[in-house]
Amino acid sequence: MTKTLADLTPEQRANCVGMWCEYPNIYGRLGIIYALDDEHDPWILRFDVRTEILGYDAKNIIPRFDLPRAWAPNGTPPAGEWEDGHVVVSYDDPDPWILKDAVSIEGLSEGGMSYYDAPPNGIEVKLDKFGEGEGKARRWIGEWEEA
């Protein structure tokens, strides 16, 4: 049987703040346990049509102990460190009906190729006259928390 917040002690519930959770919705979306009220019922950060914080009954919230935290119970980021990466950007010649200027970004720290319609935020790229270049990117690397 899956444990809900109602199955936990107030102290255990408080430790769940910042964790991903299942909450009642028809789309199967996850939320984040944002805070607890005075009765130890949760406020959930939902990502729906708009981002909002709503109160729920603890018996309807299932903490996802199998996922990494969004933040620690005290509001600080989870333990980890920044990793600097190197990216190669190449402007493809896409189908003009699909994308105007497609960008292929290869993250050398991860390998693999990702496709974007523009360089994502956090990636600094210097392009040559042919629209290709190299740049830097950063990503947060953290350890999964054992539940």
GROMACS .gro file of C-alpha atoms in nm:
model
  147
    1MET     CA    1   0.000   0.000   0.000
    2THR     CA    2   0.129   0.345  -0.091
    3LYS     CA    3   0.201   0.580   0.198
    4THR     CA    4   0.025   0.914   0.200
    5LEU     CA    5   0.121   1.217   0.409
    6ALA     CA    6  -0.159   1.119   0.650
    7ASP     CA    7   0.035   0.799   0.731
    8LEU     CA    8   0.337   1.000   0.848
    9THR     CA    9   0.409   1.174   1.178
   10PRO     CA   10   0.413   1.556   1.181
   11GLU     CA   11   0.794   1.543   1.194
   12GLN     CA   12   0.809   1.310   0.892
   13ARG     CA   13   0.562   1.531   0.705
   14ALA     CA   14   0.779   1.837   0.770
   15ASN     CA   15   1.073   1.650   0.620
   16CYS     CA   16   0.869   1.599   0.299
   17VAL     CA   17   0.862   1.972   0.216
   18GLY     CA   18   1.043   2.016  -0.116
   19MET     CA   19   0.960   1.665  -0.238
   20TRP     CA   20   0.769   1.577  -0.555
   21CYS     CA   21   0.427   1.425  -0.489
   22GLU     CA   22   0.113   1.288  -0.646
   23TYR     CA   23  -0.200   1.494  -0.582
   24PRO     CA   24  -0.561   1.462  -0.704
   25ASN     CA   25  -0.578   1.564  -1.071
   26ILE     CA   26  -0.710   1.406  -1.388
   27TYR     CA   27  -0.384   1.437  -1.582
   28GLY     CA   28  -0.151   1.238  -1.355
   29ARG     CA   29   0.072   1.542  -1.303
   30LEU     CA   30   0.312   1.575  -1.013
   31GLY     CA   31   0.341   1.868  -0.776
   32ILE     CA   32   0.587   1.975  -0.508
   33ILE     CA   33   0.506   1.980  -0.136
   34TYR     CA   34   0.554   2.353  -0.082
   35ALA     CA   35   0.468   2.394   0.288
   36LEU     CA   36   0.251   2.260   0.570
   37ASP     CA   37  -0.022   2.451   0.751
   38ASP     CA   38  -0.078   2.453   1.129
   39GLU     CA   39  -0.265   2.120   1.110
   40HIS     CA   40   0.026   1.969   0.911
   41ASP     CA   41  -0.182   1.955   0.591
   42PRO     CA   42   0.017   2.031   0.276
   43TRP     CA   43   0.023   2.319   0.035
   44ILE     CA   44   0.112   2.185  -0.309
   45LEU     CA   45   0.290   2.377  -0.584
   46ARG     CA   46   0.100   2.275  -0.898
   47PHE     CA   47   0.207   2.319  -1.256
   48ASP     CA   48  -0.121   2.325  -1.445
   49VAL     CA   49  -0.258   2.583  -1.686
   50ARG     CA   50  -0.093   2.827  -1.449
   51THR     CA   51   0.146   2.770  -1.161
   52GLU     CA   52  -0.036   2.793  -0.829
   53ILE     CA   53  -0.015   2.682  -0.467
   54LEU     CA   54  -0.323   2.509  -0.326
   55GLY     CA   55  -0.404   2.338   0.003
   56TYR     CA   56  -0.491   1.967   0.011
   57ASP     CA   57  -0.588   1.706   0.269
   58ALA     CA   58  -0.284   1.499   0.374
   59LYS     CA   59  -0.467   1.173   0.294
   60ASN     CA   60  -0.473   1.273  -0.076
   61ILE     CA   61  -0.099   1.344  -0.113
   62ILE     CA   62   0.153   1.070  -0.195
   63PRO     CA   63   0.517   1.175  -0.150
   64ARG     CA   64   0.743   1.046  -0.429
   65PHE     CA   65   1.038   0.913  -0.233
   66ASP     CA   66   1.176   0.765  -0.556
   67LEU     CA   67   1.240   1.109  -0.713
   68PRO     CA   68   1.510   1.362  -0.623
   69ARG     CA   69   1.399   1.660  -0.415
   70ALA     CA   70   1.318   1.993  -0.573
   71TRP     CA   71   1.466   2.158  -0.260
   72ALA     CA   72   1.555   2.071   0.100
   73PRO     CA   73   1.291   2.108   0.378
   74ASN     CA   74   1.458   2.434   0.490
   75GLY     CA   75   1.430   2.582   0.139
   76THR     CA   76   1.793   2.540   0.035
   77PRO     CA   77   1.889   2.367  -0.292
   78PRO     CA   78   1.961   1.995  -0.274
   79ALA     CA   79   2.325   1.900  -0.223
   80GLY     CA   80   2.529   1.905  -0.539
   81GLU     CA   81   2.765   2.115  -0.744
   82TRP     CA   82   2.775   2.299  -1.074
   83GLU     CA   83   2.933   2.122  -1.368
   84ASP     CA   84   3.073   2.330  -1.651
   85GLY     CA   85   3.011   2.188  -1.995
   86HIS     CA   86   3.108   2.261  -2.350
   87VAL     CA   87   2.855   2.288  -2.630
   88VAL     CA   88   2.887   2.286  -3.005
   89VAL     CA   89   2.618   2.476  -3.194
   90SER     CA   90   2.539   2.413  -3.558
   91TYR     CA   91   2.256   2.584  -3.741
   92ASP     CA   92   2.089   2.317  -3.950
   93ASP     CA   93   1.915   2.370  -4.280
   94PRO     CA   94   1.568   2.268  -4.166
   95ASP     CA   95   1.244   2.235  -4.351
   96PRO     CA   96   1.128   2.601  -4.364
   97TRP     CA   97   0.774   2.490  -4.284
   98ILE     CA   98   0.884   2.346  -3.949
   99LEU     CA   99   1.151   2.574  -3.800
  100LYS     CA  100   1.305   2.898  -3.916
  101ASP     CA  101   1.650   2.854  -3.758
  102ALA     CA  102   1.702   2.519  -3.592
  103VAL     CA  103   1.994   2.483  -3.355
  104SER     CA  104   2.165   2.155  -3.277
  105ILE     CA  105   2.348   2.162  -2.945
  106GLU     CA  106   2.584   1.885  -2.851
  107GLY     CA  107   2.668   1.880  -2.481
  108LEU     CA  108   3.012   1.730  -2.455
  109SER     CA  109   2.971   1.675  -2.081
  110GLU     CA  110   2.664   1.457  -2.148
  111GLY     CA  111   2.712   1.342  -2.505
  112GLY     CA  112   2.416   1.318  -2.735
  113MET     CA  113   2.247   1.583  -2.942
  114SER     CA  114   1.957   1.809  -2.850
  115TYR     CA  115   1.760   2.025  -3.091
  116TYR     CA  116   1.623   2.371  -3.012
  117ASP     CA  117   1.476   2.655  -3.214
  118ALA     CA  118   1.718   2.893  -3.036
  119PRO     CA  119   2.007   2.850  -2.790
  120PRO     CA  120   1.851   2.784  -2.446
  121ASN     CA  121   1.902   3.021  -2.153
  122GLY     CA  122   2.230   2.962  -1.972
  123ILE     CA  123   2.424   2.873  -2.287
  124GLU     CA  124   2.672   3.132  -2.408
  125VAL     CA  125   2.771   3.078  -2.770
  126LYS     CA  126   2.997   3.278  -3.001
  127LEU     CA  127   2.899   3.210  -3.361
  128ASP     CA  128   3.120   3.248  -3.665
  129LYS     CA  129   3.003   3.399  -3.995
  130PHE     CA  130   2.856   3.063  -4.095
  131GLY     CA  131   2.630   3.053  -3.789
  132GLU     CA  132   2.824   2.782  -3.610
  133GLY     CA  133   3.027   2.802  -3.295
  134GLU     CA  134   3.116   2.676  -2.954
  135GLY     CA  135   3.019   2.786  -2.609
  136LYS     CA  136   2.980   2.711  -2.242
  137ALA     CA  137   2.693   2.573  -2.039
  138ARG     CA  138   2.640   2.480  -1.675
  139ARG     CA  139   2.422   2.219  -1.512
  140TRP     CA  140   2.353   2.123  -1.152
  141ILE     CA  141   2.471   1.775  -1.056
  142GLY     CA  142   2.327   1.630  -0.738
  143GLU     CA  143   2.310   1.294  -0.569
  144TRP     CA  144   1.981   1.110  -0.540
  145GLU     CA  145   1.861   1.109  -0.186
  146GLU     CA  146   1.809   0.767  -0.031
  147ALA     CA  147   1.459   0.742   0.116
   0.00000   0.00000   0.00000
